[in-house]
Coordinates of C-alpha atoms in Angstrom, one line a residue:
X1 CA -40.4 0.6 -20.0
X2 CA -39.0 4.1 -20.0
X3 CA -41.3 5.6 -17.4
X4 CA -39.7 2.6 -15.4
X5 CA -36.4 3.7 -16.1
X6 CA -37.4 7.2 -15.2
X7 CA -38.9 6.4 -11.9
X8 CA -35.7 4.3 -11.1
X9 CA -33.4 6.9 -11.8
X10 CA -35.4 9.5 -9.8
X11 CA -35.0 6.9 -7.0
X12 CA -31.9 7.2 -7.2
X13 CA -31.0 10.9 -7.6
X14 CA -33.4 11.4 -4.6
X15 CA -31.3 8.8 -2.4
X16 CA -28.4 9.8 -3.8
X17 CA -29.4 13.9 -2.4
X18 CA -30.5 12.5 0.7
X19 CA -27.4 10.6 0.9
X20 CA -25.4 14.0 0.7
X21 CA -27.6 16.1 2.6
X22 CA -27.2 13.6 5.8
X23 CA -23.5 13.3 5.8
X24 CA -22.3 15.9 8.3
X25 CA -25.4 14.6 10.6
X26 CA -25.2 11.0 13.3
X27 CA -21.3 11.8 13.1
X28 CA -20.4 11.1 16.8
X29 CA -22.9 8.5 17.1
X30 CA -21.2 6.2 14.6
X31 CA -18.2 6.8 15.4
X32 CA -18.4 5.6 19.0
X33 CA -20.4 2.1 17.6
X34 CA -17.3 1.8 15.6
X35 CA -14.8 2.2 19.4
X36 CA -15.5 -0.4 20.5
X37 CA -16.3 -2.4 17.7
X38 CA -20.1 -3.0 18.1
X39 CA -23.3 -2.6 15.8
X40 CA -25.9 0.1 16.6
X41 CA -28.7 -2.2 17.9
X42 CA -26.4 -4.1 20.8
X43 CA -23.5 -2.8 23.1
X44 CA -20.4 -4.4 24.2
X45 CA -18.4 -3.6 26.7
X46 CA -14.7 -5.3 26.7
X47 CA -12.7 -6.3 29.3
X48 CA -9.5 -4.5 29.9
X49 CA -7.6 -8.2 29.6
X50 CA -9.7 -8.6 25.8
X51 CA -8.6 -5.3 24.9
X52 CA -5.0 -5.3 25.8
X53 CA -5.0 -8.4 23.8
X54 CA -6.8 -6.9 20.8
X55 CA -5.1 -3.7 20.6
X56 CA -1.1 -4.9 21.1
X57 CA -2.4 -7.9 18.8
X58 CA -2.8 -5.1 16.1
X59 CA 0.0 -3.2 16.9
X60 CA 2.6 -6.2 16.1
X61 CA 0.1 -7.5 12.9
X62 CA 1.3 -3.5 12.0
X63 CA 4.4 -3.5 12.5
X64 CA 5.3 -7.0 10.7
X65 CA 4.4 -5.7 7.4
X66 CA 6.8 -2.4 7.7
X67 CA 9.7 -4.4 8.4
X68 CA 9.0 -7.4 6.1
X69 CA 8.2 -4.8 3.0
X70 CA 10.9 -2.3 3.8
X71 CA 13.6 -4.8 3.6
X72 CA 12.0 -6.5 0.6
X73 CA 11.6 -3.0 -1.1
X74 CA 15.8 -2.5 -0.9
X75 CA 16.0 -5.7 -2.7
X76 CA 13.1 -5.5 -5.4
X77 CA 15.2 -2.2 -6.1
X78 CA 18.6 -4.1 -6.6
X79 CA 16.8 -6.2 -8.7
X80 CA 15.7 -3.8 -10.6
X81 CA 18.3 -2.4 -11.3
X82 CA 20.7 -4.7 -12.0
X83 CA 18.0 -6.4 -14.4
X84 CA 17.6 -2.7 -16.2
X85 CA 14.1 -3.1 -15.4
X86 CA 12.6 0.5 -15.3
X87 CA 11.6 2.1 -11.9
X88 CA 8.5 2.5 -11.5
X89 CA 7.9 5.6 -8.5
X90 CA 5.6 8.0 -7.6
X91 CA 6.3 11.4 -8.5
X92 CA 5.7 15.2 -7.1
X93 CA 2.2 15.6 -8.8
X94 CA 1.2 12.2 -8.3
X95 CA 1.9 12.5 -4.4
X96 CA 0.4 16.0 -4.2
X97 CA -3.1 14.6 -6.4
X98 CA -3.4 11.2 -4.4
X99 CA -5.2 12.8 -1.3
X100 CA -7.7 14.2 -4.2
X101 CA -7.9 10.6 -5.3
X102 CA -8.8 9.3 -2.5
X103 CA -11.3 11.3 -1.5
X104 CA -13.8 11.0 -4.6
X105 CA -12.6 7.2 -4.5
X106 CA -13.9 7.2 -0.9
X107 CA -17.0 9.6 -1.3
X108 CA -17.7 6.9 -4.7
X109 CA -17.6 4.0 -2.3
X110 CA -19.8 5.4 0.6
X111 CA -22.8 6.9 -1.9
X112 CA -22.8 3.2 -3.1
X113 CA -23.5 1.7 -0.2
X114 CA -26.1 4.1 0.7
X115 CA -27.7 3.8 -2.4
X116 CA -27.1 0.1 -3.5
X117 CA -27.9 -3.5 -1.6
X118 CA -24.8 -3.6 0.6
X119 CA -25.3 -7.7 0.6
X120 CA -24.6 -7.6 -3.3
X121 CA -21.7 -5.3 -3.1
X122 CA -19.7 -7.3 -0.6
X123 CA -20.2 -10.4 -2.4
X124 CA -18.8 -8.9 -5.7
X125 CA -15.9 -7.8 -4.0
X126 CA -14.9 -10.7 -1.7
X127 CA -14.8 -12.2 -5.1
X128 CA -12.2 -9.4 -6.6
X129 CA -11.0 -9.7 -3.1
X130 CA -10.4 -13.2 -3.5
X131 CA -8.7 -13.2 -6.3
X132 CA -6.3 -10.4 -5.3
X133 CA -5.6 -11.8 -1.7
X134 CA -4.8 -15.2 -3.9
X135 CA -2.1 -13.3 -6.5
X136 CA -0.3 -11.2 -3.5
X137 CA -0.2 -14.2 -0.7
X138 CA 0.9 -16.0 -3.2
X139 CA 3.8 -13.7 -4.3
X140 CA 4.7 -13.4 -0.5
X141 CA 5.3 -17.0 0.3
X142 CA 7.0 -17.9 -3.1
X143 CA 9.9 -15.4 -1.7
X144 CA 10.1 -16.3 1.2
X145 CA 9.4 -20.7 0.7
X146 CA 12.3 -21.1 -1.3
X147 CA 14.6 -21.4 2.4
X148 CA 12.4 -24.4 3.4
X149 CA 12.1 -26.2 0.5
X150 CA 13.4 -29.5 1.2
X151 CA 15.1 -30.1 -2.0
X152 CA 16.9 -32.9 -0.7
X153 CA 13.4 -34.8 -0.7
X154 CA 11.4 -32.8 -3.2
X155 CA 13.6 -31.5 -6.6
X156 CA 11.7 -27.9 -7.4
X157 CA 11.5 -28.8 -11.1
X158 CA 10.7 -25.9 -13.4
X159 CA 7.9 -26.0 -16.2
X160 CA 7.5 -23.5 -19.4
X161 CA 3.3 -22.6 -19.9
X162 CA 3.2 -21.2 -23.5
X163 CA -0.1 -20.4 -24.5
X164 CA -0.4 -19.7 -28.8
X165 CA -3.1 -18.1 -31.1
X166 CA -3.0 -19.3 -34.8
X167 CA -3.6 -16.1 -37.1
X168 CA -3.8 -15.6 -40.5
X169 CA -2.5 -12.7 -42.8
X170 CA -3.6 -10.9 -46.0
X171 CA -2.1 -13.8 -47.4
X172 CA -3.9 -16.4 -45.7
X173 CA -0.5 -18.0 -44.5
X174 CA -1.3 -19.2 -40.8
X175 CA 0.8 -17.4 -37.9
X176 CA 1.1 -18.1 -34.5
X177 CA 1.3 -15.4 -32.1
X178 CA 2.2 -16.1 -28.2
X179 CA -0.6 -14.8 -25.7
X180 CA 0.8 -16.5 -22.2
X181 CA 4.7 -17.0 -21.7
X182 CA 4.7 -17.9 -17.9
X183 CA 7.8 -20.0 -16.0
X184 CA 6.9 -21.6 -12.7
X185 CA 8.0 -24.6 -10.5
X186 CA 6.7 -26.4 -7.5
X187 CA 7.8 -24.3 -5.1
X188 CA 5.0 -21.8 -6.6
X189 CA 1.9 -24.4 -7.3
X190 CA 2.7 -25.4 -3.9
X191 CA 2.2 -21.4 -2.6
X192 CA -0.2 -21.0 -5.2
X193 CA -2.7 -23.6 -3.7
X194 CA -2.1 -23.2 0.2
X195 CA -3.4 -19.1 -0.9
X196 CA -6.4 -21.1 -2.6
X197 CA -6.8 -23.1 0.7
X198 CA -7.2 -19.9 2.5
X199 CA -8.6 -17.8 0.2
X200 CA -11.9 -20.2 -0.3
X201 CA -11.9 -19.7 3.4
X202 CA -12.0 -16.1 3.8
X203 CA -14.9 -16.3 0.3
X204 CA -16.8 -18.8 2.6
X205 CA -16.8 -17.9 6.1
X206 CA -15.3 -14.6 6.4
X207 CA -13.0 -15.3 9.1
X208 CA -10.7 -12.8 10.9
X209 CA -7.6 -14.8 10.6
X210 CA -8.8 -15.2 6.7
X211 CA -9.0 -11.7 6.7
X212 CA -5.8 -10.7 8.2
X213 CA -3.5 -13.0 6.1
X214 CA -5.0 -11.7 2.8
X215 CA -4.8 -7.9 4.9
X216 CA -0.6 -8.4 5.3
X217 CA 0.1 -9.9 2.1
X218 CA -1.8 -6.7 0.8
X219 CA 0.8 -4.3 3.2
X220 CA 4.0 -6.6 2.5
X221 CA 3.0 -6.4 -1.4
X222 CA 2.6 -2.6 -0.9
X223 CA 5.3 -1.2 0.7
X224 CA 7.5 -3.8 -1.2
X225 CA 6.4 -2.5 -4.8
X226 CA 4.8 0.8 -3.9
X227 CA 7.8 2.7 -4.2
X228 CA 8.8 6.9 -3.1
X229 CA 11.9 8.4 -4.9
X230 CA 12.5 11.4 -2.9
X231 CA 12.0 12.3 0.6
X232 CA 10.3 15.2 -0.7
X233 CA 7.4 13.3 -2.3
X234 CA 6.5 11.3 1.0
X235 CA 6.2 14.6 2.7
X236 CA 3.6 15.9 0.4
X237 CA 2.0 12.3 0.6
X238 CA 2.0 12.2 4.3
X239 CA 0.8 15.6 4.6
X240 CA -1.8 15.5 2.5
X241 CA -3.1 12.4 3.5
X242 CA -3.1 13.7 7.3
X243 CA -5.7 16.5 6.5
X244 CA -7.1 13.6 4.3
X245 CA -8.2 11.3 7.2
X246 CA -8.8 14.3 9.9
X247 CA -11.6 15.6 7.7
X248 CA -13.2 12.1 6.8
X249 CA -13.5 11.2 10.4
X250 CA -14.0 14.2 12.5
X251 CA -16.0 16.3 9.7
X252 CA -18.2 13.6 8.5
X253 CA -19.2 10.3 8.6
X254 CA -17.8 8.6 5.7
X255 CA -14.9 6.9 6.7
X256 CA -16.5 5.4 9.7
X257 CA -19.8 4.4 7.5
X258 CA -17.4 2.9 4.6
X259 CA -15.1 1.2 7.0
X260 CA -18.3 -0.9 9.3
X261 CA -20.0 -1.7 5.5
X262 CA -16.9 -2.4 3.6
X263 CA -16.5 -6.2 3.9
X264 CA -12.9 -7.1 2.4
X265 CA -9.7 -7.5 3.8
X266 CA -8.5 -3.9 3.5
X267 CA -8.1 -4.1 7.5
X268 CA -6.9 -5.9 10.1
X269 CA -9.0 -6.9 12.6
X270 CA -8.8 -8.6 16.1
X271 CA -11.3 -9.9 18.6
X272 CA -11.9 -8.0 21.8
X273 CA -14.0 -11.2 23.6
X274 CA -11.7 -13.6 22.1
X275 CA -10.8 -15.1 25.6
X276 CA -14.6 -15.0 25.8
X277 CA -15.5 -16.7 23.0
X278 CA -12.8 -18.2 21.2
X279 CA -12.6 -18.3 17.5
X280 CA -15.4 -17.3 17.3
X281 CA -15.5 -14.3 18.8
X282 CA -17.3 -11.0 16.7
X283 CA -16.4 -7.8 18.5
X284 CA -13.4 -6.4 16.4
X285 CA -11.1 -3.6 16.9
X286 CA -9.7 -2.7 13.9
X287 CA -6.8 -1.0 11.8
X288 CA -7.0 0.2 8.0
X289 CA -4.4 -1.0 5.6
X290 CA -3.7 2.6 4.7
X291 CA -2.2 3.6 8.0
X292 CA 0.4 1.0 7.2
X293 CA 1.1 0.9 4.0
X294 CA 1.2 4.9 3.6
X295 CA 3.7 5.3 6.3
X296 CA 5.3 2.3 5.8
X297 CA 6.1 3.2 2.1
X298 CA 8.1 6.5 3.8
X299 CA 9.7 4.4 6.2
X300 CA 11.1 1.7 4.0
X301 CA 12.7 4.7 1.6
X302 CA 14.5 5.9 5.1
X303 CA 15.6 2.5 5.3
X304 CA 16.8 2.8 1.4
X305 CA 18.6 6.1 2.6
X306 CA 20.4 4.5 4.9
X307 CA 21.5 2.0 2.9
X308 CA 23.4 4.9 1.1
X309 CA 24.9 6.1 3.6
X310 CA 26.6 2.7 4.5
X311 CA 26.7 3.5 8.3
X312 CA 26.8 0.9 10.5
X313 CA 24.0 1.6 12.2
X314 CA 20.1 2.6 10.1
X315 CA 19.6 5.6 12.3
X316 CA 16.5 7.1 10.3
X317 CA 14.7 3.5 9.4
X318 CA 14.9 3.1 13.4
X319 CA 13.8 6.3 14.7
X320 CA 10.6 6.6 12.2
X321 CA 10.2 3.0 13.0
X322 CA 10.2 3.6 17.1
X323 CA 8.1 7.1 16.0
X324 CA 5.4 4.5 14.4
X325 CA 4.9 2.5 17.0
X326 CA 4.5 5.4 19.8
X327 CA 2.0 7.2 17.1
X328 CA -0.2 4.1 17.3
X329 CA -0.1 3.8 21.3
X330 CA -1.0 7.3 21.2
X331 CA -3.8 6.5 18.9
X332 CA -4.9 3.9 21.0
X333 CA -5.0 6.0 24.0
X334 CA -7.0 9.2 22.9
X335 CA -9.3 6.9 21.2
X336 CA -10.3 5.6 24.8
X337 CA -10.0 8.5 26.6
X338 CA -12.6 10.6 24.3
X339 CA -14.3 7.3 23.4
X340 CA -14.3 8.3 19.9
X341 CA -13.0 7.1 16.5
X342 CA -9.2 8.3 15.7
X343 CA -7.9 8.9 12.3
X344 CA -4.3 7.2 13.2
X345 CA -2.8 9.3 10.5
X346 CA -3.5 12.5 12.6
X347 CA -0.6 11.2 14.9
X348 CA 1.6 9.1 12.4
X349 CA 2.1 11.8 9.9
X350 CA 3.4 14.0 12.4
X351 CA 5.6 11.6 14.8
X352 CA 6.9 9.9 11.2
X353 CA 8.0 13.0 9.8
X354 CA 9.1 14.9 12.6
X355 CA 11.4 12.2 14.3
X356 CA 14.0 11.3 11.1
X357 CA 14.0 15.3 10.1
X358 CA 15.0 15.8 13.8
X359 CA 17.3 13.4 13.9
X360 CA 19.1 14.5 10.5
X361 CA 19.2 17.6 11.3
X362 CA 21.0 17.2 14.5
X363 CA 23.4 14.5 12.6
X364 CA 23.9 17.5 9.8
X365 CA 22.4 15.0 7.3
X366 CA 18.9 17.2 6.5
X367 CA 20.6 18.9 2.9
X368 CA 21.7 15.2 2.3
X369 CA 18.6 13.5 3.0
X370 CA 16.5 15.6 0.9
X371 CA 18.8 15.4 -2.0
X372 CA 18.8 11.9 -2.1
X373 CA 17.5 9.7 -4.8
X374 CA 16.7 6.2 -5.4
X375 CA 17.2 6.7 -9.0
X376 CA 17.2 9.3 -11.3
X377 CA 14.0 10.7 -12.5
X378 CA 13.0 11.0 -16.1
X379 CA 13.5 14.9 -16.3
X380 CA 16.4 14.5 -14.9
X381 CA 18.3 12.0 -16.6
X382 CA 17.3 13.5 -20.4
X383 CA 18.7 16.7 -18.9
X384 CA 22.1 15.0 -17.9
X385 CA 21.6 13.4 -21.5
X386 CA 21.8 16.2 -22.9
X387 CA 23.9 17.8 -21.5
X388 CA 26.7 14.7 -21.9
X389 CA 25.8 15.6 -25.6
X390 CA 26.7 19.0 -25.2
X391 CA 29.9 18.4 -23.5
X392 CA 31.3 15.7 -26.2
X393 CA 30.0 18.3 -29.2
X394 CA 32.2 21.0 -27.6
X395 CA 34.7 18.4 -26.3
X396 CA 35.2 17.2 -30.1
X397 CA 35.2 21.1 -31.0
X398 CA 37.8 21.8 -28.4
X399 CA 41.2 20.9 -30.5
X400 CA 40.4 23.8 -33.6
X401 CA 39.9 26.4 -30.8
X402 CA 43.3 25.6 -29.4
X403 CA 44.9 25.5 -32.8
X404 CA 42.9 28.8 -34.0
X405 CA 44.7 31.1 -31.5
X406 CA 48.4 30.2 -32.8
X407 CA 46.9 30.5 -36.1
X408 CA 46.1 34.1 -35.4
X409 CA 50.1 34.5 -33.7
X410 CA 51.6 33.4 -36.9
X411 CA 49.6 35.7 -38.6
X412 CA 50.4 39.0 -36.7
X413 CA 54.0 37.8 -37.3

């Protein structure tokens, strides 16, 4: 039994070295089977009416998500604030260390498909998958089914779930402890079992349109709850994560490799022979999650910025907005003209960052941009404690001083 173990680890190890030792090799090769959405063993060619339809398909399935989440981000906020919920952000070291994160998360992923049955792997995670894509469609359409409810027809009656445990002491005096407080109505069973509809759908067939209703509720959910406090921080997250994606796909091929195995909904995807084939159609161009969400997340705390400025107009959610959407034509473009795999990010970081600094600058609003803040940060608002303590110790001290100085007058008299 242990010389079994032995010879499997050694397997393993050996694979695993292999594995590493081939990374940097077969870059270019897989990344052009990835172009045009084909698999290594048969080539497709698309027409230019399938891939105009593909590509501008994924550039509005993009840009849905940015403005849905952005808008929905500036209320979750209010909420949260008025409820005295606490903020949850991500802060300078935690946008300076994700790009670090990523990376071994990726590099993780890619040595287990190399080493592992890739079969068994995607069917464990189109069932975590499933379960997520359930939870976040069904968090999107709650918010959003409550202005087509037909009360006058159906009442959205609300129901208390209380789920106890029965304990008992030292004593042995019985004590019941609540696991599961959860408040619902119809309005969410009803959103709850339409994401059950289509998630058994995606588990069983795998479908593109599946697959890209789980991938927006993913972006929406993201950029809604995924929240930057400083301008600061999603400059350091976007720049890091632009040298992140440049060196994954041009340097080696991990990205590509993860992205063609990894079977989940972490992408949107559209046909290039749909008018070919229909529905059914299998030759996908495709867009990562992550070159939405990431910028999207920076783009919906300009919008927040705006909101702050109470302008008329939300100059800097706009012009990152319009600077998104030419980064992704651009994309688009040098991906055909080189016929080679494009890490979007290489254009969105810079167009996204460079356009609303611009723009501030030339409206005198840089110093103000860059000292803005959602809320205050932890550091910051013990300091400002502390210091109001300081202030009402001396403030409280103040009226002996005064008095001390005619004290010392009467004296000299």
């Amino acid at each position: 039994m242990s010389d079994s173990k032995a010879s499997l680890i050694e397997s393993i190890v050996k694979k695993a070295s292999e594995t590493v030792a081939n990374i940097f090799a077969n870059t270019d090769s897989l990344s052009s089977n990835l172009t045009n959405g084909t698999n290594e063993t048969e080539k497709f060619k698309a027409t230019p009416e399938g891939l105009f339809l593909a590509y501008s398909s994924l550039v509005v399935m993009a840009l849905i998500p940015i403005v849905v989440g952005s808008f929905k981000s500036v209320k979750h906020q209010s909420n949260q604030k008025e409820s005295g919920e606490e903020i949850e952000t991500m802060s300078t070291r935690e946008a300076a260390l994700f790009p670090v994160i990523a990376s071994v998360t990726l590099f993780g992923i890619y040595l287990v498909f190399q080493i592992f049955s890739k079969e068994h792997i995607n069917l464990l995670l189109a069932f975590y998958f499933f379960l997520l894509g359930v939870i976040a469609l069904t968090r999107m359409l709650s918010s959003t089914l409550g202005k087509f409810w037909p009360t006058s027809l159906i009442e959205n009656e609300h129901y208390d779930f209380h789920l106890t445990l029965n304990s008992k002491n030292s004593k042995n005096e019985s004590k019941e402890i609540l696991f599961i407080k959860q408040i619902f109505d119809r309005q969410l069973i009803a959103c709850f079992l339409l994401s059950m509809g289509i998630g058994v759908w995606y588990f069983m067939k795998k479908h593109w349109i599946a697959n890209n209703i789980f991938g927006l509720a993913f972006a929406v959910n993201g950029i809604e709850f995924l929240q930057l406090n400083k301008v600061l921080n999603g400059c350091i997250l976007l720049g890091g994560l632009f040298f992140y994606d440049v060196f994954w796909v041009f340097g080696t091929n991990v990205m590509v490799s993860v992205a063609k195995s990894f079977d989940a909904p972490i992408k949107l995807i559209f046909p290039q022979d749909l008018i070919e084939r229909g529905l059914s159609a299998e030759k996908y161009a495709l867009l990562g999650l992550g070159d939405i969400v990431i910028p999207g997340i920076f783009i919906a705390l300009l919008l927040r910025y705006d909101m702050s400025l109470n302008r008329k107009t939300k100059t800097y959610f706009y012009s990152s907005f319009i600077a998104y959407i030419l980064a992704l034509f651009c994309t688009i473009f040098v991906m055909h003209v080189f016929k080679h795999a494009q890490p979007a990010l290489l254009y969105i970081v810079p167009l996204c960052l460079i356009t609303p600094l611009t723009v501030a600058l030339i409206q005198g609003d840089l110093k103000s941009m860059f000292m803005y803040r959602d809320h205050e940060d932890e550091n910051q608002s013990s300091a400002n404690a502390s210091l109001n303590t300081t202030n009402s110790s001396e403030g409280s001290q103040s009226p002996t001083s005064k008095d001390s100085p005619k004290q010392e007058a009467k004296k000299v008299k």
